[in-house]
Short mmCIF file of N, CA, C and O in Angstrom, two decimals:
data_model
loop_
_atom_site.label_atom_id
_atom_site.label_comp_id
_atom_site.label_asym_id
_atom_site.label_seq_id
_atom_site.Cartn_x
_atom_site.Cartn_y
_atom_site.Cartn_z
N MET S 107 -21.60 2.12 -3.48
CA MET S 107 -21.29 2.45 -2.11
C MET S 107 -22.29 1.74 -1.21
O MET S 107 -23.48 1.66 -1.51
N LYS S 108 -21.77 1.22 -0.11
CA LYS S 108 -22.62 0.54 0.87
C LYS S 108 -23.46 1.57 1.60
O LYS S 108 -22.95 2.55 2.13
N ILE S 109 -24.78 1.35 1.60
CA ILE S 109 -25.70 2.24 2.31
C ILE S 109 -26.56 1.39 3.25
O ILE S 109 -27.14 0.39 2.84
N TRP S 110 -26.59 1.79 4.51
CA TRP S 110 -27.42 1.12 5.51
C TRP S 110 -28.66 1.97 5.77
O TRP S 110 -28.58 3.19 5.81
N THR S 111 -29.80 1.32 5.98
CA THR S 111 -31.02 2.07 6.27
C THR S 111 -31.08 2.53 7.73
O THR S 111 -31.77 3.48 8.05
N ASN S 112 -30.35 1.84 8.60
CA ASN S 112 -30.25 2.19 10.02
C ASN S 112 -28.77 2.33 10.37
O ASN S 112 -27.91 1.81 9.64
N PRO S 113 -28.46 2.97 11.50
CA PRO S 113 -27.05 3.02 11.89
C PRO S 113 -26.47 1.60 11.94
O PRO S 113 -27.05 0.72 12.57
N PRO S 114 -25.35 1.38 11.25
CA PRO S 114 -24.81 0.02 11.18
C PRO S 114 -24.12 -0.41 12.47
O PRO S 114 -23.62 0.42 13.24
N ALA S 115 -24.09 -1.71 12.68
CA ALA S 115 -23.35 -2.28 13.81
C ALA S 115 -21.86 -2.17 13.53
O ALA S 115 -21.43 -2.11 12.37
N ARG S 116 -21.08 -2.17 14.58
CA ARG S 116 -19.62 -2.09 14.43
C ARG S 116 -19.08 -3.20 13.53
O ARG S 116 -18.22 -2.97 12.70
N ALA S 117 -19.60 -4.40 13.72
CA ALA S 117 -19.14 -5.54 12.92
C ALA S 117 -19.39 -5.31 11.43
O ALA S 117 -18.57 -5.69 10.59
N ASP S 118 -20.52 -4.69 11.10
CA ASP S 118 -20.84 -4.40 9.70
C ASP S 118 -19.88 -3.37 9.12
O ASP S 118 -19.42 -3.50 7.98
N VAL S 119 -19.58 -2.35 9.90
CA VAL S 119 -18.64 -1.32 9.44
C VAL S 119 -17.25 -1.93 9.26
O VAL S 119 -16.58 -1.71 8.24
N GLU S 120 -16.82 -2.72 10.22
CA GLU S 120 -15.50 -3.35 10.13
C GLU S 120 -15.41 -4.28 8.92
O GLU S 120 -14.37 -4.34 8.26
N ALA S 121 -16.50 -4.95 8.58
CA ALA S 121 -16.51 -5.82 7.40
C ALA S 121 -16.33 -5.00 6.13
O ALA S 121 -15.60 -5.41 5.21
N VAL S 122 -16.96 -3.83 6.06
CA VAL S 122 -16.79 -2.96 4.88
C VAL S 122 -15.36 -2.44 4.81
O VAL S 122 -14.75 -2.41 3.74
N VAL S 123 -14.80 -2.05 5.95
CA VAL S 123 -13.41 -1.58 5.97
C VAL S 123 -12.48 -2.69 5.51
O VAL S 123 -11.57 -2.46 4.71
N ARG S 124 -12.70 -3.90 5.98
CA ARG S 124 -11.86 -5.04 5.55
C ARG S 124 -12.00 -5.29 4.04
O ARG S 124 -11.01 -5.54 3.35
N GLY S 125 -13.21 -5.20 3.53
CA GLY S 125 -13.42 -5.37 2.09
C GLY S 125 -12.74 -4.27 1.29
O GLY S 125 -12.09 -4.54 0.27
N TYR S 126 -12.86 -3.04 1.76
CA TYR S 126 -12.20 -1.91 1.13
C TYR S 126 -10.69 -2.13 1.10
O TYR S 126 -10.04 -1.97 0.06
N PHE S 127 -10.13 -2.51 2.24
CA PHE S 127 -8.69 -2.68 2.33
C PHE S 127 -8.21 -3.85 1.47
O PHE S 127 -7.14 -3.78 0.86
N SER S 128 -9.00 -4.91 1.38
CA SER S 128 -8.65 -6.04 0.52
C SER S 128 -8.57 -5.62 -0.94
O SER S 128 -7.66 -6.01 -1.67
N LEU S 129 -9.53 -4.82 -1.37
CA LEU S 129 -9.51 -4.30 -2.74
C LEU S 129 -8.30 -3.39 -2.97
O LEU S 129 -7.63 -3.48 -4.00
N LEU S 130 -8.01 -2.55 -1.99
CA LEU S 130 -6.86 -1.66 -2.09
C LEU S 130 -5.56 -2.47 -2.21
O LEU S 130 -4.74 -2.22 -3.09
N ARG S 131 -5.40 -3.46 -1.35
CA ARG S 131 -4.19 -4.31 -1.37
C ARG S 131 -4.04 -5.03 -2.71
O ARG S 131 -2.92 -5.27 -3.16
N ALA S 132 -5.15 -5.37 -3.33
CA ALA S 132 -5.11 -6.08 -4.62
C ALA S 132 -4.90 -5.12 -5.79
O ALA S 132 -4.85 -5.55 -6.94
N GLY S 133 -4.79 -3.82 -5.49
CA GLY S 133 -4.60 -2.84 -6.56
C GLY S 133 -5.87 -2.51 -7.30
O GLY S 133 -5.84 -1.87 -8.35
N ARG S 134 -7.01 -2.91 -6.76
CA ARG S 134 -8.30 -2.66 -7.39
C ARG S 134 -8.87 -1.34 -6.85
O ARG S 134 -9.91 -1.30 -6.20
N ILE S 135 -8.15 -0.27 -7.15
CA ILE S 135 -8.43 1.05 -6.59
C ILE S 135 -9.82 1.57 -6.94
O ILE S 135 -10.56 2.01 -6.05
N PRO S 136 -10.23 1.54 -8.22
CA PRO S 136 -11.57 2.05 -8.54
C PRO S 136 -12.69 1.32 -7.79
O PRO S 136 -13.65 1.96 -7.35
N GLU S 137 -12.55 0.01 -7.62
CA GLU S 137 -13.56 -0.74 -6.87
C GLU S 137 -13.56 -0.35 -5.39
O GLU S 137 -14.62 -0.23 -4.78
N ALA S 138 -12.38 -0.15 -4.84
CA ALA S 138 -12.28 0.26 -3.44
C ALA S 138 -12.95 1.62 -3.24
O ALA S 138 -13.68 1.83 -2.28
N GLU S 139 -12.70 2.54 -4.17
CA GLU S 139 -13.29 3.88 -4.08
C GLU S 139 -14.81 3.83 -4.12
O GLU S 139 -15.47 4.69 -3.53
N GLN S 140 -15.37 2.85 -4.81
CA GLN S 140 -16.83 2.76 -4.94
C GLN S 140 -17.50 2.18 -3.70
O GLN S 140 -18.71 2.31 -3.53
N LEU S 141 -16.73 1.55 -2.84
CA LEU S 141 -17.29 0.87 -1.67
C LEU S 141 -17.69 1.84 -0.56
O LEU S 141 -18.60 1.58 0.22
N ILE S 142 -16.97 2.97 -0.47
CA ILE S 142 -17.24 3.96 0.58
C ILE S 142 -17.33 5.35 -0.03
O ILE S 142 -16.96 5.55 -1.18
N ASP S 143 -17.80 6.30 0.75
CA ASP S 143 -17.80 7.70 0.34
C ASP S 143 -16.36 8.16 0.51
O ASP S 143 -15.92 8.48 1.61
N HIS S 144 -15.60 8.14 -0.58
CA HIS S 144 -14.13 8.17 -0.53
C HIS S 144 -13.52 9.55 -0.63
O HIS S 144 -13.91 10.36 -1.45
N TYR S 145 -12.49 9.78 0.22
CA TYR S 145 -11.63 10.94 0.10
C TYR S 145 -10.67 10.68 -1.07
O TYR S 145 -10.59 9.54 -1.55
N PRO S 146 -9.94 11.67 -1.55
CA PRO S 146 -9.02 11.45 -2.68
C PRO S 146 -8.06 10.29 -2.45
O PRO S 146 -7.29 10.30 -1.49
N VAL S 147 -8.13 9.30 -3.32
CA VAL S 147 -7.35 8.08 -3.13
C VAL S 147 -5.86 8.33 -3.26
O VAL S 147 -5.05 7.66 -2.62
N ARG S 148 -5.46 9.28 -4.07
CA ARG S 148 -4.03 9.55 -4.24
C ARG S 148 -3.40 9.95 -2.90
O ARG S 148 -2.31 9.50 -2.56
N HIS S 149 -4.10 10.75 -2.13
CA HIS S 149 -3.60 11.16 -0.82
C HIS S 149 -3.47 9.94 0.11
O HIS S 149 -2.48 9.80 0.83
N VAL S 150 -4.46 9.08 0.10
CA VAL S 150 -4.45 7.88 0.94
C VAL S 150 -3.27 6.99 0.57
O VAL S 150 -2.50 6.56 1.43
N LEU S 151 -3.11 6.72 -0.73
CA LEU S 151 -2.02 5.86 -1.18
C LEU S 151 -0.66 6.46 -0.87
O LEU S 151 0.25 5.76 -0.41
N LYS S 152 -0.52 7.75 -1.10
CA LYS S 152 0.77 8.39 -0.83
C LYS S 152 1.10 8.33 0.66
O LYS S 152 2.24 8.08 1.04
N SER S 153 0.12 8.55 1.51
CA SER S 153 0.35 8.47 2.95
C SER S 153 0.74 7.06 3.37
O SER S 153 1.67 6.87 4.17
N LEU S 154 0.04 6.06 2.83
CA LEU S 154 0.38 4.67 3.15
C LEU S 154 1.79 4.33 2.67
O LEU S 154 2.55 3.67 3.38
N TRP S 155 2.14 4.77 1.47
CA TRP S 155 3.48 4.50 0.94
C TRP S 155 4.54 5.19 1.80
O TRP S 155 5.53 4.57 2.18
N THR S 156 4.32 6.45 2.12
CA THR S 156 5.28 7.20 2.92
C THR S 156 5.48 6.55 4.29
O THR S 156 6.60 6.46 4.79
N GLY S 157 4.40 6.09 4.89
CA GLY S 157 4.49 5.47 6.21
C GLY S 157 5.01 4.05 6.20
O GLY S 157 5.37 3.52 7.25
N SER S 158 5.07 3.43 5.04
CA SER S 158 5.53 2.03 4.97
C SER S 158 6.83 1.93 4.18
O SER S 158 7.91 1.96 4.74
N VAL S 159 6.73 1.84 2.88
CA VAL S 159 7.90 1.67 2.02
C VAL S 159 8.83 2.86 2.17
O VAL S 159 10.04 2.70 2.35
N GLY S 160 8.29 4.07 2.10
CA GLY S 160 9.11 5.27 2.19
C GLY S 160 9.86 5.36 3.50
O GLY S 160 11.00 5.80 3.55
N ALA S 161 9.24 4.91 4.60
CA ALA S 161 9.90 4.96 5.90
C ALA S 161 10.97 3.89 6.03
O ALA S 161 11.90 4.04 6.83
N SER S 162 10.87 2.81 5.26
CA SER S 162 11.84 1.72 5.39
C SER S 162 13.05 1.89 4.48
O SER S 162 14.00 1.14 4.58
N ILE S 163 13.01 2.88 3.61
CA ILE S 163 14.14 3.12 2.71
C ILE S 163 15.24 3.83 3.47
O ILE S 163 15.02 4.84 4.11
N ASP S 164 16.42 3.29 3.40
CA ASP S 164 17.57 3.91 4.06
C ASP S 164 17.88 5.23 3.37
O ASP S 164 18.08 5.27 2.17
N GLU S 165 17.93 6.31 4.12
CA GLU S 165 18.16 7.63 3.55
C GLU S 165 19.50 7.72 2.83
O GLU S 165 19.68 8.55 1.95
N ASP S 166 20.45 6.89 3.21
CA ASP S 166 21.78 6.94 2.57
C ASP S 166 21.81 6.19 1.25
O ASP S 166 22.79 6.29 0.51
N GLU S 167 20.78 5.43 0.95
CA GLU S 167 20.75 4.67 -0.29
C GLU S 167 20.59 5.62 -1.46
O GLU S 167 19.60 6.32 -1.57
N ALA S 168 21.55 5.62 -2.35
CA ALA S 168 21.48 6.53 -3.50
C ALA S 168 20.79 5.90 -4.69
O ALA S 168 20.15 6.58 -5.48
N SER S 169 20.91 4.60 -4.83
CA SER S 169 20.28 3.95 -5.99
C SER S 169 19.41 2.80 -5.52
O SER S 169 19.57 2.29 -4.43
N GLY S 170 18.51 2.42 -6.38
CA GLY S 170 17.63 1.32 -6.07
C GLY S 170 16.40 1.72 -5.29
O GLY S 170 15.49 0.93 -5.13
N SER S 171 16.36 2.93 -4.78
CA SER S 171 15.19 3.39 -4.05
C SER S 171 14.15 3.90 -5.03
O SER S 171 14.48 4.51 -6.04
N PRO S 172 12.89 3.66 -4.74
CA PRO S 172 11.85 4.18 -5.61
C PRO S 172 11.87 5.70 -5.67
O PRO S 172 12.11 6.36 -4.67
N THR S 173 11.65 6.24 -6.84
CA THR S 173 11.54 7.69 -6.97
C THR S 173 10.18 8.09 -6.42
O THR S 173 9.29 7.25 -6.26
N PRO S 174 9.98 9.37 -6.14
CA PRO S 174 8.72 9.79 -5.51
C PRO S 174 7.45 9.36 -6.23
O PRO S 174 6.43 9.18 -5.60
N ASP S 175 7.49 9.20 -7.54
CA ASP S 175 6.26 8.82 -8.24
C ASP S 175 6.19 7.34 -8.58
O ASP S 175 5.19 6.87 -9.10
N GLU S 176 7.23 6.58 -8.27
CA GLU S 176 7.20 5.14 -8.57
C GLU S 176 6.10 4.41 -7.82
O GLU S 176 5.60 3.40 -8.29
N TRP S 177 5.75 4.91 -6.64
CA TRP S 177 4.71 4.25 -5.85
C TRP S 177 3.39 4.22 -6.61
O TRP S 177 2.56 3.35 -6.39
N GLU S 178 3.20 5.17 -7.52
CA GLU S 178 1.97 5.20 -8.32
C GLU S 178 2.04 4.24 -9.49
O GLU S 178 1.01 3.76 -9.96
N GLN S 179 3.24 3.98 -9.96
CA GLN S 179 3.42 3.11 -11.13
C GLN S 179 3.32 1.63 -10.77
O GLN S 179 2.80 0.84 -11.54
N ASP S 180 3.86 1.26 -9.62
CA ASP S 180 3.90 -0.13 -9.20
C ASP S 180 3.27 -0.22 -7.81
O ASP S 180 3.88 0.17 -6.82
N LEU S 181 2.07 -0.72 -7.76
CA LEU S 181 1.33 -0.78 -6.49
C LEU S 181 1.53 -2.09 -5.74
O LEU S 181 0.80 -2.39 -4.80
N SER S 182 2.52 -2.87 -6.13
CA SER S 182 2.74 -4.17 -5.49
C SER S 182 3.01 -4.04 -3.99
O SER S 182 2.71 -4.96 -3.22
N TRP S 183 3.55 -2.91 -3.55
CA TRP S 183 3.83 -2.68 -2.13
C TRP S 183 2.56 -2.74 -1.28
O TRP S 183 2.63 -3.05 -0.09
N LEU S 184 1.40 -2.46 -1.90
CA LEU S 184 0.14 -2.52 -1.16
C LEU S 184 -0.12 -3.91 -0.58
O LEU S 184 -0.75 -4.05 0.47
N GLY S 185 0.37 -4.93 -1.28
CA GLY S 185 0.17 -6.30 -0.83
C GLY S 185 0.87 -6.63 0.47
O GLY S 185 0.59 -7.66 1.10
N GLU S 186 1.80 -5.78 0.88
CA GLU S 186 2.53 -6.02 2.12
C GLU S 186 1.93 -5.28 3.32
O GLU S 186 2.46 -5.33 4.42
N LEU S 187 0.82 -4.61 3.08
CA LEU S 187 0.12 -3.91 4.16
C LEU S 187 -0.99 -4.80 4.71
O LEU S 187 -1.57 -5.61 3.99
N ASP S 188 -1.28 -4.63 5.98
CA ASP S 188 -2.38 -5.35 6.62
C ASP S 188 -3.07 -4.44 7.62
O ASP S 188 -2.48 -3.47 8.11
N LEU S 189 -4.30 -4.78 7.91
CA LEU S 189 -5.03 -4.09 8.97
C LEU S 189 -4.62 -4.68 10.31
O LEU S 189 -4.38 -5.89 10.41
N ALA S 190 -4.57 -3.84 11.32
CA ALA S 190 -4.28 -4.32 12.68
C ALA S 190 -5.50 -4.04 13.55
O ALA S 190 -6.58 -4.52 13.25
N ASP S 191 -5.35 -3.21 14.55
CA ASP S 191 -6.43 -2.96 15.51
C ASP S 191 -7.44 -1.92 15.02
O ASP S 191 -7.06 -0.93 14.40
N PHE S 192 -8.69 -2.16 15.33
CA PHE S 192 -9.77 -1.20 15.11
C PHE S 192 -10.02 -0.51 16.46
O PHE S 192 -10.21 -1.18 17.47
N ARG S 193 -10.03 0.81 16.46
CA ARG S 193 -10.29 1.57 17.68
C ARG S 193 -11.48 2.50 17.43
O ARG S 193 -11.39 3.44 16.65
N TRP S 194 -12.55 2.23 18.14
CA TRP S 194 -13.78 2.99 17.97
C TRP S 194 -13.82 4.19 18.91
O TRP S 194 -13.41 4.10 20.07
N GLY S 195 -14.33 5.31 18.41
CA GLY S 195 -14.55 6.48 19.25
C GLY S 195 -15.73 6.24 20.18
O GLY S 195 -16.52 5.33 19.97
N HIS S 196 -15.86 7.07 21.20
CA HIS S 196 -16.89 6.87 22.21
C HIS S 196 -18.31 7.02 21.67
O HIS S 196 -19.25 6.49 22.23
N THR S 197 -18.49 7.74 20.55
CA THR S 197 -19.83 7.90 19.99
C THR S 197 -20.23 6.75 19.08
O THR S 197 -21.40 6.62 18.72
N GLY S 198 -19.27 5.94 18.68
CA GLY S 198 -19.55 4.82 17.78
C GLY S 198 -19.66 5.22 16.32
O GLY S 198 -19.99 4.39 15.48
N SER S 199 -19.37 6.48 16.01
CA SER S 199 -19.46 6.91 14.62
C SER S 199 -18.10 7.03 13.93
O SER S 199 -18.04 7.23 12.73
N HIS S 200 -17.02 6.90 14.70
CA HIS S 200 -15.67 7.00 14.14
C HIS S 200 -14.87 5.75 14.51
O HIS S 200 -14.96 5.27 15.63
N VAL S 201 -14.09 5.27 13.54
CA VAL S 201 -13.18 4.16 13.82
C VAL S 201 -11.84 4.45 13.16
O VAL S 201 -11.79 4.89 12.01
N ASN S 202 -10.78 4.27 13.91
CA ASN S 202 -9.43 4.38 13.39
C ASN S 202 -8.85 2.98 13.31
O ASN S 202 -9.11 2.14 14.20
N VAL S 203 -8.06 2.74 12.28
CA VAL S 203 -7.51 1.41 12.06
C VAL S 203 -5.99 1.51 11.92
O VAL S 203 -5.48 2.27 11.10
N ASP S 204 -5.29 0.73 12.75
CA ASP S 204 -3.84 0.65 12.64
C ASP S 204 -3.48 -0.17 11.41
O ASP S 204 -4.19 -1.13 11.07
N ILE S 205 -2.36 0.18 10.79
CA ILE S 205 -1.89 -0.49 9.59
C ILE S 205 -0.50 -1.06 9.86
O ILE S 205 0.31 -0.43 10.55
N THR S 206 -0.23 -2.25 9.33
CA THR S 206 1.10 -2.83 9.44
C THR S 206 1.70 -2.97 8.05
O THR S 206 0.99 -3.13 7.06
N TYR S 207 3.02 -2.91 7.99
CA TYR S 207 3.80 -3.15 6.78
C TYR S 207 4.85 -4.19 7.16
O TYR S 207 5.64 -3.97 8.09
N ARG S 208 4.79 -5.33 6.49
CA ARG S 208 5.68 -6.45 6.82
C ARG S 208 5.61 -6.77 8.31
O ARG S 208 6.61 -6.93 8.99
N ALA S 209 4.39 -6.83 8.81
CA ALA S 209 4.06 -7.20 10.20
C ALA S 209 4.52 -6.19 11.24
O ALA S 209 4.45 -6.47 12.43
N GLN S 210 4.94 -5.00 10.84
CA GLN S 210 5.32 -3.94 11.78
C GLN S 210 4.32 -2.79 11.66
O GLN S 210 4.04 -2.33 10.56
N ARG S 211 3.82 -2.34 12.79
CA ARG S 211 2.88 -1.21 12.78
C ARG S 211 3.58 0.03 12.22
O ARG S 211 4.71 0.31 12.56
N ILE S 212 2.89 0.74 11.33
CA ILE S 212 3.44 1.97 10.76
C ILE S 212 2.82 3.18 11.45
O ILE S 212 1.85 3.04 12.20
N GLU S 213 3.38 4.35 11.19
CA GLU S 213 2.91 5.56 11.85
C GLU S 213 1.55 6.04 11.35
O GLU S 213 0.86 6.76 12.04
N VAL S 214 1.19 5.64 10.16
CA VAL S 214 -0.07 6.09 9.56
C VAL S 214 -1.21 5.16 9.98
O VAL S 214 -1.05 3.94 10.02
N GLU S 215 -2.33 5.75 10.31
CA GLU S 215 -3.54 4.97 10.52
C GLU S 215 -4.64 5.57 9.67
O GLU S 215 -4.57 6.74 9.28
N LEU S 216 -5.63 4.77 9.38
CA LEU S 216 -6.76 5.23 8.57
C LEU S 216 -7.96 5.47 9.48
O LEU S 216 -8.22 4.68 10.40
N GLY S 217 -8.68 6.54 9.22
CA GLY S 217 -9.86 6.87 10.00
C GLY S 217 -11.10 6.90 9.12
O GLY S 217 -11.08 7.45 8.02
N PHE S 218 -12.16 6.30 9.61
CA PHE S 218 -13.43 6.23 8.89
C PHE S 218 -14.53 6.79 9.78
O PHE S 218 -14.45 6.71 11.01
N ARG S 219 -15.57 7.30 9.15
CA ARG S 219 -16.70 7.86 9.89
C ARG S 219 -17.99 7.35 9.29
O ARG S 219 -18.17 7.34 8.07
N VAL S 220 -18.90 6.93 10.14
CA VAL S 220 -20.25 6.56 9.72
C VAL S 220 -21.09 7.81 9.82
O VAL S 220 -21.12 8.46 10.87
N ARG S 221 -21.76 8.17 8.72
CA ARG S 221 -22.54 9.41 8.75
C ARG S 221 -23.88 9.21 8.05
O ARG S 221 -23.99 8.43 7.09
N PRO S 222 -24.88 9.94 8.50
CA PRO S 222 -26.19 9.85 7.86
C PRO S 222 -26.22 10.70 6.59
O PRO S 222 -25.60 11.75 6.50
N THR S 223 -26.94 10.21 5.59
CA THR S 223 -27.20 10.95 4.36
C THR S 223 -28.69 10.83 4.07
O THR S 223 -29.41 10.12 4.78
N ASP S 224 -29.16 11.48 3.03
CA ASP S 224 -30.57 11.36 2.66
C ASP S 224 -30.93 9.93 2.28
O ASP S 224 -32.06 9.49 2.48
N ALA S 225 -29.96 9.19 1.74
CA ALA S 225 -30.21 7.81 1.30
C ALA S 225 -30.10 6.79 2.43
O ALA S 225 -30.61 5.68 2.32
N GLY S 226 -29.43 7.15 3.51
CA GLY S 226 -29.20 6.22 4.62
C GLY S 226 -27.84 6.50 5.24
O GLY S 226 -27.30 7.60 5.10
N TRP S 227 -27.28 5.52 5.89
CA TRP S 227 -25.99 5.67 6.56
C TRP S 227 -24.88 5.16 5.65
O TRP S 227 -25.00 4.09 5.05
N VAL S 228 -23.79 5.94 5.54
CA VAL S 228 -22.66 5.56 4.69
C VAL S 228 -21.36 5.65 5.49
O VAL S 228 -21.29 6.32 6.52
N LEU S 229 -20.34 5.00 4.97
CA LEU S 229 -19.00 5.05 5.55
C LEU S 229 -18.18 6.03 4.74
O LEU S 229 -18.07 5.92 3.52
N THR S 230 -17.60 7.03 5.41
CA THR S 230 -16.81 8.06 4.77
C THR S 230 -15.34 7.91 5.17
O THR S 230 -15.04 7.54 6.29
N GLY S 231 -14.46 8.23 4.23
CA GLY S 231 -13.04 8.20 4.54
C GLY S 231 -12.24 7.62 3.40
O GLY S 231 -12.72 7.58 2.27
N PRO S 232 -11.11 7.10 3.68
CA PRO S 232 -10.45 7.19 4.97
C PRO S 232 -9.63 8.46 5.08
O PRO S 232 -9.02 8.92 4.12
N GLY S 233 -9.62 9.02 6.28
CA GLY S 233 -8.68 10.07 6.59
C GLY S 233 -7.37 9.40 6.97
O GLY S 233 -7.36 8.23 7.38
N THR S 234 -6.28 10.10 6.82
CA THR S 234 -4.98 9.55 7.23
C THR S 234 -4.48 10.34 8.41
O THR S 234 -4.49 11.56 8.41
N TYR S 235 -4.06 9.61 9.44
CA TYR S 235 -3.60 10.23 10.68
C TYR S 235 -2.20 9.75 11.01
O TYR S 235 -1.90 8.56 10.91
N TRP S 236 -1.35 10.68 11.39
CA TRP S 236 0.04 10.38 11.74
C TRP S 236 0.21 10.52 13.23
O TRP S 236 -0.33 11.32 13.88
#
């Protein structure tokens, strides 16, 4: 996990978020989890899938649609997600990041928080916001 001895600059936090997201997109989940003080990854992945692939599936489609647990079996859909805008809170300790799927912004965004620990400053998250 990345630990800063002083409160990190926004650019440093954004670089860690980009690295985290790159690992996630590549399906390197355990490595992504080690980069930040991570919330349960299954919840994060399910929220991203629901807001992207799940939202794009036509409700009338009876066949060919992924079953509810297929998103865990085949993570290739992660490669179609990208980071969009970073929006910082007024205190500078929270950042929310818009996510796109196939270049379209989805309803889910990821939220991260910079917090002090005994070892230094760490990045916590991501929370999922709808």
